[in-house]
Amino acid sequence: MQGITEAEWTAINASIALIGALAAVAAAYLAWRQLKFQRSEQERIEAGERRTLKRPEAVESPTGLAPIGRDGEAKNLHRHFDAAEREGRPRVAAIHGGPGLGKTTLARLYSERHADGARVFWIAAVSPEAIEAGFAEIAKALDGVGEEDGSPAQLAEHAKAVLAERGAAEPFLIVLDNIDKQATLTPWLVHAPRLRILVTSRSGEWAAPVMAFPLGLLTPVFARELLEREAGRKDDKAADVVERLDRLPLAIMQAGQWLRAHERQPFAAYLALHRELLDAWAPDPARPVAYDRSVFGAVALSLRDFDPPARPWYLRWRRAEPPSDEYVLLAIFAFLAPDSLDPSLVNDLSKVPEDHPARRALLHSAVVMPLAEEPSRPQRAADRLCTAGLLERGSDGRFKMHRVTQDVIQQRLGQAAQGWAETAAAVVAAGYPGGRA
C-alpha cells in the first residue's frame, strides 16, 4: 500500500478545515434560528415593545392631575398652619419621608389648594447656595432689586427683611424642596404672621419651631386607583403590580405611564419585565442606592425604551446605531438636575465656534452635535420623555427631573457617567455665558 503523498495530505487537511468551517457556520445559523424563532414569551414581549415604542409619539399625559390619596395630608397641613397663625406660633412645617413617597407632589398639592391667595415662591433647596440664590430671586421679585444692588448673599438677606415686614399683612408661602436637614433650614427661618414656610426632606429629624409631617405609603385602594388612572385602563393584576412596587407613588405613576404608552401589554407583562430587570441588576458599589429597589425597577424599565439598540453577538461586526435623542438628552440632564432644564440649552453648542472651550471639551460630539444643530430636535425629545414620565413640564415651559430618576440614570450609565458629566458641563459652558446671559 502506497504512502500518502504530501499533496494528498494537504488536500485532506484542507477538507477537514472546510468541514470545520461549515460546521461553525451551521452552528451559528442554528443559534440564530433559536434566538429568532424559539425565544421565550417574556423575551418576545420585551422585543416587541422595543420595536413599537423605541421612539414613542406623544399621547395624552396624566401629568398635572390631582394626587390620589393625599387629600388628608394636605388638609392636616392646612389645619396646622391655621392653628399656628391663631396662636402666634411660627408657621413652619416639614413633609418628610423616603424617596418616591411623593413629598414634592404633596407640597405642590398644598400650594395649589390651600395657598389662600398667598404669593408662592418655590426654591429647589438642594444646597445652601441654592437656597441663597432662591431668596435672592425673591428679593428681585418683591422689591425690584437686581444683581447691581448687591451680592447674592446681600440680596438674600434683603429678601428676609422684606418678607418679615410685608408678611405681617400680606400672605406668603415659601416652599423649600428637598432640603437635607434642619441646620440648613435654620438661617432661613423668617417669622411673620402671614408667612408660611413648607419644607420637604428625606430627613426625619425635626424639632421646634418646625412641625414634622411624616409621609407614609398609599393605602392598597388608593395605590390601585392611582395605577389604573395613570395607565388609563383596569386590569385584574393591578393589585399585584402596586404591591410589587411597595405602594410607592413614584413607582406606581411610572408604571402607569409605561402601561399607558404600551397599551397592548397586560399588567402581567409589566410584572414579568420588572422582576427580570431587578434580577439582572447589579448595583454599582461606588454609587450607594438611597431608594427602594422597586422604584429603581420602575424608572429603569421606562428608561430602557430609549436605550441604544442592543446588537446580538452575530451582528457585532456591524457598526453600532447611534443612541436615541432621548437617551442623549437624559444623559445630559441627569447631571444638570434638579435645576430647571431647558432643552434649547443643547442648541447653544451649535452657536459657538469649534475652537470654543465647550466644543473642545465635548466628549460625545458625534451624538450631541446632530441634536444641537436642529433647533426643535431637543424639544421634541423632551416632549417624548414627558410622555414617558421621565421629565415633568413646569409652568415656565422648562422641565424638571425627579432626583430618583436622576440617580437611576447615573447608576445605569456606569463607567460612562464621568464622560457624560463632562459633556453636561460643556453644554452649560456653551450656554452661559455663550449664546445667552
Short mmCIF file of C-alpha atoms in Angstrom, two decimals, residues 16-419:
data_model
loop_
_atom_site.label_atom_id
_atom_site.label_comp_id
_atom_site.label_asym_id
_atom_site.label_seq_id
_atom_site.Cartn_x
_atom_site.Cartn_y
_atom_site.Cartn_z
CA ILE A 16 -11.02 18.94 7.36
CA ALA A 17 -10.66 22.70 7.75
CA LEU A 18 -13.53 23.26 5.32
CA ILE A 19 -15.74 20.81 7.19
CA GLY A 20 -14.90 22.58 10.48
CA ALA A 21 -15.73 25.97 9.00
CA LEU A 22 -19.03 24.67 7.62
CA ALA A 23 -19.85 23.17 10.99
CA ALA A 24 -19.16 26.51 12.69
CA VAL A 25 -21.39 28.30 10.18
CA ALA A 26 -24.11 25.71 10.69
CA ALA A 27 -23.87 26.08 14.47
CA ALA A 28 -24.06 29.85 14.16
CA TYR A 29 -27.09 29.57 11.89
CA LEU A 30 -28.84 27.20 14.29
CA ALA A 31 -28.09 29.54 17.18
CA TRP A 32 -29.51 32.43 15.18
CA ARG A 33 -32.67 30.45 14.38
CA GLN A 34 -33.05 29.58 18.03
CA LEU A 35 -32.66 33.22 19.03
CA LYS A 36 -35.12 34.33 16.36
CA PHE A 37 -37.78 31.66 16.49
CA GLN A 38 -37.53 29.94 19.87
CA ARG A 39 -37.40 32.79 22.34
CA SER A 40 -39.47 32.67 25.47
CA GLU A 41 -42.76 34.52 25.72
CA GLN A 42 -41.24 37.05 28.07
CA GLU A 43 -38.43 37.84 25.62
CA ARG A 44 -40.93 38.28 22.79
CA ILE A 45 -42.89 40.75 24.92
CA GLU A 46 -39.77 42.81 25.55
CA ALA A 47 -38.55 42.67 21.95
CA GLY A 48 -41.97 43.62 20.63
CA GLU A 49 -42.12 46.57 22.99
CA ARG A 50 -38.73 47.80 21.83
CA ARG A 51 -39.89 47.73 18.24
CA THR A 52 -43.18 49.50 18.85
CA LEU A 53 -42.04 52.09 21.39
CA LYS A 54 -38.45 52.81 20.60
CA ARG A 55 -39.40 56.45 19.98
CA PRO A 56 -43.00 56.88 21.16
CA GLU A 57 -45.16 59.69 19.92
CA ALA A 58 -46.96 62.00 22.32
CA VAL A 59 -50.10 60.63 23.95
CA GLU A 60 -52.43 62.14 26.49
CA SER A 61 -50.42 62.59 29.64
CA PRO A 62 -51.92 62.30 33.13
CA THR A 63 -49.29 64.72 34.49
CA GLY A 64 -50.89 67.50 36.48
CA LEU A 65 -53.88 65.51 37.71
CA ALA A 66 -54.62 65.71 41.40
CA PRO A 67 -52.61 63.25 43.52
CA ILE A 68 -54.70 60.33 44.76
CA GLY A 69 -54.81 59.52 48.46
CA ARG A 70 -53.07 62.68 49.73
CA ASP A 71 -56.05 64.96 50.38
CA GLY A 72 -55.98 64.12 54.10
CA GLU A 73 -52.30 65.08 54.45
CA ALA A 74 -52.88 68.37 52.61
CA LYS A 75 -55.80 69.22 54.93
CA ASN A 76 -53.70 68.38 58.01
CA LEU A 77 -51.02 70.78 56.83
CA HIS A 78 -53.63 73.47 56.33
CA ARG A 79 -55.04 72.94 59.83
CA HIS A 80 -51.55 73.19 61.31
CA PHE A 81 -50.80 76.47 59.58
CA ASP A 82 -54.18 77.94 60.57
CA ALA A 83 -53.69 76.94 64.22
CA ALA A 84 -50.17 78.35 64.26
CA GLU A 85 -51.43 81.67 62.91
CA ARG A 86 -54.19 81.88 65.52
CA GLU A 87 -51.77 81.06 68.35
CA GLY A 88 -48.98 83.32 67.11
CA ARG A 89 -46.55 80.43 66.58
CA PRO A 90 -44.08 80.20 63.66
CA ARG A 91 -45.82 78.71 60.63
CA VAL A 92 -43.21 76.15 59.58
CA ALA A 93 -43.83 72.52 58.56
CA ALA A 94 -41.66 69.75 57.14
CA ILE A 95 -43.01 66.92 54.98
CA HIS A 96 -40.51 64.10 55.36
CA GLY A 97 -40.10 60.52 54.16
CA GLY A 98 -38.09 58.29 51.89
CA PRO A 99 -37.56 58.73 48.14
CA GLY A 100 -40.57 58.16 45.92
CA LEU A 101 -43.27 58.80 48.52
CA GLY A 102 -44.50 61.98 46.83
CA LYS A 103 -43.24 64.71 49.18
CA THR A 104 -42.86 67.28 46.41
CA THR A 105 -46.22 66.26 44.95
CA LEU A 106 -47.92 66.83 48.31
CA ALA A 107 -46.23 70.22 48.66
CA ARG A 108 -47.48 71.15 45.19
CA LEU A 109 -50.99 69.92 46.06
CA TYR A 110 -50.98 72.04 49.21
CA SER A 111 -49.76 75.14 47.36
CA GLU A 112 -52.46 74.74 44.72
CA ARG A 113 -55.40 74.01 47.02
CA HIS A 114 -54.63 75.76 50.28
CA ALA A 115 -52.46 78.79 49.47
CA ASP A 116 -55.48 81.03 50.22
CA GLY A 117 -54.31 83.72 47.87
CA ALA A 118 -50.75 83.73 49.16
CA ARG A 119 -47.88 84.56 46.85
CA VAL A 120 -45.95 81.32 46.40
CA PHE A 121 -42.17 81.03 45.99
CA TRP A 122 -40.66 77.65 45.22
CA ILE A 123 -36.95 77.00 45.93
CA ALA A 124 -35.01 73.85 44.97
CA ALA A 125 -33.21 73.69 48.32
CA VAL A 126 -30.58 71.10 47.40
CA SER A 127 -27.71 73.13 48.89
CA PRO A 128 -27.14 76.28 50.99
CA GLU A 129 -26.02 78.04 47.80
CA ALA A 130 -29.23 77.11 46.01
CA ILE A 131 -31.31 78.42 48.92
CA GLU A 132 -29.37 81.67 48.95
CA ALA A 133 -29.92 82.06 45.21
CA GLY A 134 -33.63 81.35 45.69
CA PHE A 135 -34.00 84.05 48.32
CA ALA A 136 -32.06 86.45 46.09
CA GLU A 137 -34.69 85.82 43.41
CA ILE A 138 -37.42 86.58 45.95
CA ALA A 139 -35.75 89.94 46.62
CA LYS A 140 -35.78 90.71 42.90
CA ALA A 141 -39.46 89.74 42.62
CA LEU A 142 -40.67 91.62 45.70
CA ASP A 143 -38.52 94.73 45.74
CA GLY A 144 -37.24 95.11 42.19
CA VAL A 145 -33.59 94.89 43.18
CA GLY A 146 -31.02 93.36 40.84
CA GLU A 147 -27.52 91.98 40.78
CA GLU A 148 -26.14 95.50 40.63
CA ASP A 149 -27.65 96.16 44.09
CA GLY A 150 -25.56 93.60 45.91
CA SER A 151 -24.17 90.09 46.08
CA PRO A 152 -26.48 87.04 46.22
CA ALA A 153 -25.91 86.87 49.98
CA GLN A 154 -26.89 90.53 50.40
CA LEU A 155 -29.98 90.12 48.23
CA ALA A 156 -31.00 87.02 50.19
CA GLU A 157 -30.76 88.94 53.49
CA HIS A 158 -32.77 91.74 51.93
CA ALA A 159 -35.45 89.22 50.95
CA LYS A 160 -35.70 88.01 54.54
CA ALA A 161 -36.18 91.58 55.76
CA VAL A 162 -38.86 92.28 53.14
CA LEU A 163 -40.72 89.06 53.97
CA ALA A 164 -40.64 89.83 57.68
CA GLU A 165 -42.06 93.30 57.07
CA ARG A 166 -44.63 92.57 54.39
CA GLY A 167 -45.57 89.21 55.88
CA ALA A 168 -47.31 90.99 58.74
CA ALA A 169 -50.26 91.73 56.48
CA GLU A 170 -49.61 90.07 53.12
CA PRO A 171 -49.78 86.25 52.78
CA PHE A 172 -46.72 84.39 51.50
CA LEU A 173 -45.90 80.71 51.08
CA ILE A 174 -42.28 79.62 50.61
CA VAL A 175 -41.62 76.00 49.65
CA LEU A 176 -38.10 74.72 50.27
CA ASP A 177 -37.99 71.49 48.30
CA ASN A 178 -35.53 68.68 49.12
CA ILE A 179 -33.64 70.33 51.97
CA ASP A 180 -31.25 67.99 53.75
CA LYS A 181 -31.60 68.85 57.45
CA GLN A 182 -32.90 71.36 59.99
CA ALA A 183 -29.49 73.01 60.44
CA THR A 184 -29.60 74.03 56.78
CA LEU A 185 -33.07 75.50 57.23
CA THR A 186 -32.45 77.48 60.43
CA PRO A 187 -30.68 80.52 58.88
CA TRP A 188 -33.62 80.99 56.51
CA LEU A 189 -36.44 80.91 59.01
CA VAL A 190 -38.38 84.16 58.82
CA HIS A 191 -41.21 84.76 61.28
CA ALA A 192 -44.18 86.86 60.21
CA PRO A 193 -47.91 86.45 60.98
CA ARG A 194 -48.92 85.75 57.34
CA LEU A 195 -45.80 83.89 56.20
CA ARG A 196 -45.83 80.10 55.81
CA ILE A 197 -42.72 78.00 55.18
CA LEU A 198 -43.19 74.46 53.90
CA VAL A 199 -40.22 72.09 53.67
CA THR A 200 -39.78 68.70 52.00
CA SER A 201 -36.94 66.45 53.13
CA ARG A 202 -35.75 62.88 53.39
CA SER A 203 -34.58 63.60 56.94
CA GLY A 204 -36.95 62.71 59.76
CA GLU A 205 -35.13 64.69 62.46
CA TRP A 206 -37.08 67.90 63.09
CA ALA A 207 -37.61 69.94 66.24
CA ALA A 208 -39.39 73.16 67.24
CA PRO A 209 -40.26 75.51 65.70
CA VAL A 210 -40.69 73.06 62.79
CA MET A 211 -43.75 70.80 62.82
CA ALA A 212 -42.87 67.41 61.29
CA PHE A 213 -45.31 65.64 58.96
CA PRO A 214 -44.17 62.09 58.15
CA LEU A 215 -45.46 60.79 54.83
CA GLY A 216 -46.38 57.12 54.53
CA LEU A 217 -47.26 54.65 51.77
CA LEU A 218 -50.51 54.82 49.88
CA THR A 219 -53.28 52.50 51.02
CA PRO A 220 -53.88 49.48 48.73
CA VAL A 221 -57.13 51.02 47.45
CA PHE A 222 -55.59 54.41 46.63
CA ALA A 223 -52.49 52.76 45.15
CA ARG A 224 -54.58 50.68 42.76
CA GLU A 225 -56.73 53.70 41.84
CA LEU A 226 -53.58 55.71 41.06
CA LEU A 227 -52.12 52.95 38.88
CA GLU A 228 -55.33 52.47 36.89
CA ARG A 229 -55.76 56.20 36.41
CA GLU A 230 -52.20 56.64 35.16
CA ALA A 231 -52.48 53.57 32.91
CA GLY A 232 -55.85 54.66 31.54
CA ARG A 233 -57.31 51.17 32.00
CA LYS A 234 -58.14 48.48 34.54
CA ASP A 235 -56.59 45.04 34.93
CA ASP A 236 -57.03 42.12 37.32
CA LYS A 237 -53.30 42.25 38.09
CA ALA A 238 -53.37 45.88 39.24
CA ALA A 239 -53.26 44.90 42.91
CA ASP A 240 -50.24 42.66 42.27
CA VAL A 241 -48.43 45.47 40.46
CA VAL A 242 -48.88 48.02 43.27
CA GLU A 243 -47.72 45.52 45.89
CA ARG A 244 -44.73 44.66 43.70
CA LEU A 245 -43.96 48.41 43.70
CA ASP A 246 -44.37 48.62 47.51
CA ARG A 247 -47.23 51.11 47.06
CA LEU A 248 -44.74 53.92 46.42
CA PRO A 249 -46.41 56.74 44.45
CA LEU A 250 -43.38 57.50 42.23
CA ALA A 251 -43.01 53.86 41.18
CA ILE A 252 -46.76 53.47 40.65
CA MET A 253 -47.01 56.59 38.50
CA GLN A 254 -44.00 55.49 36.45
CA ALA A 255 -45.54 52.04 35.95
CA GLY A 256 -48.89 53.56 35.00
CA GLN A 257 -47.33 55.79 32.37
CA TRP A 258 -45.37 52.81 30.96
CA LEU A 259 -48.60 50.82 30.71
CA ARG A 260 -50.41 53.76 29.12
CA ALA A 261 -47.73 54.01 26.43
CA HIS A 262 -47.54 50.20 25.99
CA GLU A 263 -51.28 49.79 25.70
CA ARG A 264 -51.11 46.30 24.16
CA GLN A 265 -49.30 44.84 27.13
CA PRO A 266 -51.23 43.44 30.10
CA PHE A 267 -50.24 44.26 33.65
CA ALA A 268 -48.84 40.73 33.97
CA ALA A 269 -46.26 41.55 31.30
CA TYR A 270 -45.14 44.55 33.33
CA LEU A 271 -44.72 42.36 36.41
CA ALA A 272 -42.57 39.89 34.45
CA LEU A 273 -40.33 42.58 32.97
CA HIS A 274 -39.95 44.40 36.29
CA ARG A 275 -38.95 41.16 38.01
CA GLU A 276 -36.49 40.26 35.23
CA LEU A 277 -34.86 43.69 35.34
CA LEU A 278 -34.30 43.59 39.11
CA ASP A 279 -32.99 40.02 38.95
CA ALA A 280 -30.32 41.18 36.50
CA TRP A 281 -29.48 44.42 38.32
CA ALA A 282 -26.06 44.64 39.96
CA PRO A 283 -25.76 47.98 41.85
CA ASP A 284 -22.57 49.94 41.42
CA PRO A 285 -20.67 49.73 44.76
CA ALA A 286 -19.23 53.18 44.10
CA ARG A 287 -22.75 54.68 43.97
CA PRO A 288 -24.79 53.67 47.04
CA VAL A 289 -28.50 53.45 46.32
CA ALA A 290 -30.67 55.58 48.61
CA TYR A 291 -34.06 54.45 47.32
CA ASP A 292 -36.23 51.34 47.14
CA ARG A 293 -35.41 48.64 44.57
CA SER A 294 -38.96 48.75 43.28
CA VAL A 295 -38.54 52.43 42.37
CA PHE A 296 -35.30 51.66 40.56
CA GLY A 297 -37.03 48.92 38.58
CA ALA A 298 -39.98 51.13 37.60
CA VAL A 299 -37.78 54.03 36.45
CA ALA A 300 -35.22 51.78 34.76
CA LEU A 301 -37.94 49.94 32.83
CA SER A 302 -39.13 53.23 31.37
CA LEU A 303 -35.56 54.31 30.61
CA ARG A 304 -34.92 51.07 28.75
CA ASP A 305 -37.27 52.15 25.95
CA PHE A 306 -34.70 54.77 24.99
CA ASP A 307 -31.52 52.73 25.38
CA PRO A 308 -29.24 52.28 22.34
CA PRO A 309 -30.36 49.19 20.38
CA ALA A 310 -28.62 46.03 21.56
CA ARG A 311 -26.67 44.06 18.95
CA PRO A 312 -26.77 40.24 19.10
CA TRP A 313 -23.40 38.51 19.02
CA TYR A 314 -23.73 37.52 15.37
CA LEU A 315 -24.07 41.20 14.35
CA ARG A 316 -21.25 42.62 16.47
CA TRP A 317 -19.26 43.24 13.31
CA ARG A 318 -21.78 45.89 12.23
CA ARG A 319 -21.38 49.49 13.24
CA ALA A 320 -23.47 50.33 16.30
CA GLU A 321 -26.53 52.51 15.76
CA PRO A 322 -26.36 55.96 17.40
CA PRO A 323 -28.32 56.38 20.63
CA SER A 324 -31.75 57.97 20.50
CA ASP A 325 -32.17 61.71 21.05
CA GLU A 326 -34.00 60.91 24.28
CA TYR A 327 -31.06 58.86 25.58
CA VAL A 328 -28.63 61.72 24.86
CA LEU A 329 -30.88 64.31 26.49
CA LEU A 330 -31.38 62.14 29.59
CA ALA A 331 -27.64 61.51 29.93
CA ILE A 332 -27.02 65.27 29.85
CA PHE A 333 -29.95 66.31 32.04
CA ALA A 334 -29.02 63.73 34.70
CA PHE A 335 -26.06 65.95 35.58
CA LEU A 336 -27.96 69.26 35.42
CA ALA A 337 -30.98 68.37 37.58
CA PRO A 338 -32.59 69.34 39.89
CA ASP A 339 -32.34 72.79 38.30
CA SER A 340 -34.93 73.69 35.69
CA LEU A 341 -33.97 72.01 32.43
CA ASP A 342 -34.14 73.86 29.14
CA PRO A 343 -33.72 71.66 26.02
CA SER A 344 -32.66 74.66 23.96
CA LEU A 345 -29.53 74.82 26.10
CA VAL A 346 -28.22 71.95 23.96
CA ASN A 347 -28.75 74.07 20.84
CA ASP A 348 -26.28 76.64 22.16
CA LEU A 349 -23.45 74.24 21.30
CA SER A 350 -24.12 74.89 17.62
CA LYS A 351 -23.81 78.66 18.18
CA VAL A 352 -20.24 78.67 19.47
CA PRO A 353 -17.16 78.21 17.23
CA GLU A 354 -15.41 74.86 17.02
CA ASP A 355 -12.41 76.23 18.94
CA HIS A 356 -14.67 77.30 21.85
CA PRO A 357 -13.60 75.58 25.12
CA ALA A 358 -17.04 73.99 25.38
CA ARG A 359 -16.72 72.38 21.95
CA ARG A 360 -13.20 71.17 22.70
CA ALA A 361 -14.37 69.63 26.00
CA LEU A 362 -17.33 67.86 24.40
CA LEU A 363 -16.63 64.13 24.73
CA HIS A 364 -19.74 62.91 22.90
CA SER A 365 -19.75 65.35 20.00
CA ALA A 366 -20.67 62.67 17.43
CA VAL A 367 -24.07 62.14 19.05
CA VAL A 368 -24.63 65.52 20.72
CA MET A 369 -23.89 67.87 17.81
CA PRO A 370 -26.56 66.42 15.45
CA LEU A 371 -29.06 67.03 18.27
CA ALA A 372 -27.71 70.55 18.85
CA GLU A 373 -27.78 71.63 15.21
CA GLU A 374 -31.54 71.18 14.71
CA PRO A 375 -33.44 73.77 16.76
CA SER A 376 -36.58 71.76 17.51
CA ARG A 377 -34.97 68.36 18.00
CA PRO A 378 -34.10 68.63 21.73
CA GLN A 379 -37.59 69.98 22.45
CA ARG A 380 -39.26 67.06 20.66
CA ALA A 381 -37.11 64.62 22.63
CA ALA A 382 -38.08 66.33 25.90
CA ASP A 383 -41.75 66.13 24.95
CA ARG A 384 -41.48 62.38 24.41
CA LEU A 385 -39.70 61.98 27.75
CA CYS A 386 -42.61 63.81 29.41
CA THR A 387 -44.96 61.30 27.84
CA ALA A 388 -42.86 58.50 29.37
CA GLY A 389 -42.98 60.17 32.80
CA LEU A 390 -39.21 60.72 32.92
CA LEU A 391 -39.47 64.51 32.79
CA GLU A 392 -42.13 66.90 34.03
CA ARG A 393 -43.01 70.13 32.28
CA GLY A 394 -43.05 73.21 34.50
CA SER A 395 -45.34 76.21 34.20
CA ASP A 396 -42.46 78.19 32.68
CA GLY A 397 -42.09 75.75 29.79
CA ARG A 398 -38.91 74.24 31.18
CA PHE A 399 -38.60 70.71 32.50
CA LYS A 400 -37.82 69.03 35.80
CA MET A 401 -36.33 65.62 36.57
CA HIS A 402 -37.05 63.78 39.81
CA ARG A 403 -33.98 63.17 41.97
CA VAL A 404 -34.61 59.43 41.90
CA THR A 405 -34.77 59.46 38.08
CA GLN A 406 -31.52 61.40 38.07
CA ASP A 407 -29.87 58.87 40.37
CA VAL A 408 -31.12 55.87 38.37
CA ILE A 409 -29.77 57.32 35.11
CA GLN A 410 -26.37 57.96 36.64
CA GLN A 411 -26.37 54.45 38.12
CA ARG A 412 -27.18 52.90 34.74
CA LEU A 413 -24.53 54.92 32.91
CA GLY A 414 -21.88 53.15 34.98
CA GLN A 415 -18.35 53.89 33.82
CA ALA A 416 -19.69 56.26 31.15
CA ALA A 417 -21.10 58.59 33.82
CA GLN A 418 -17.94 60.69 34.09
CA GLY A 419 -17.86 61.33 30.35
#
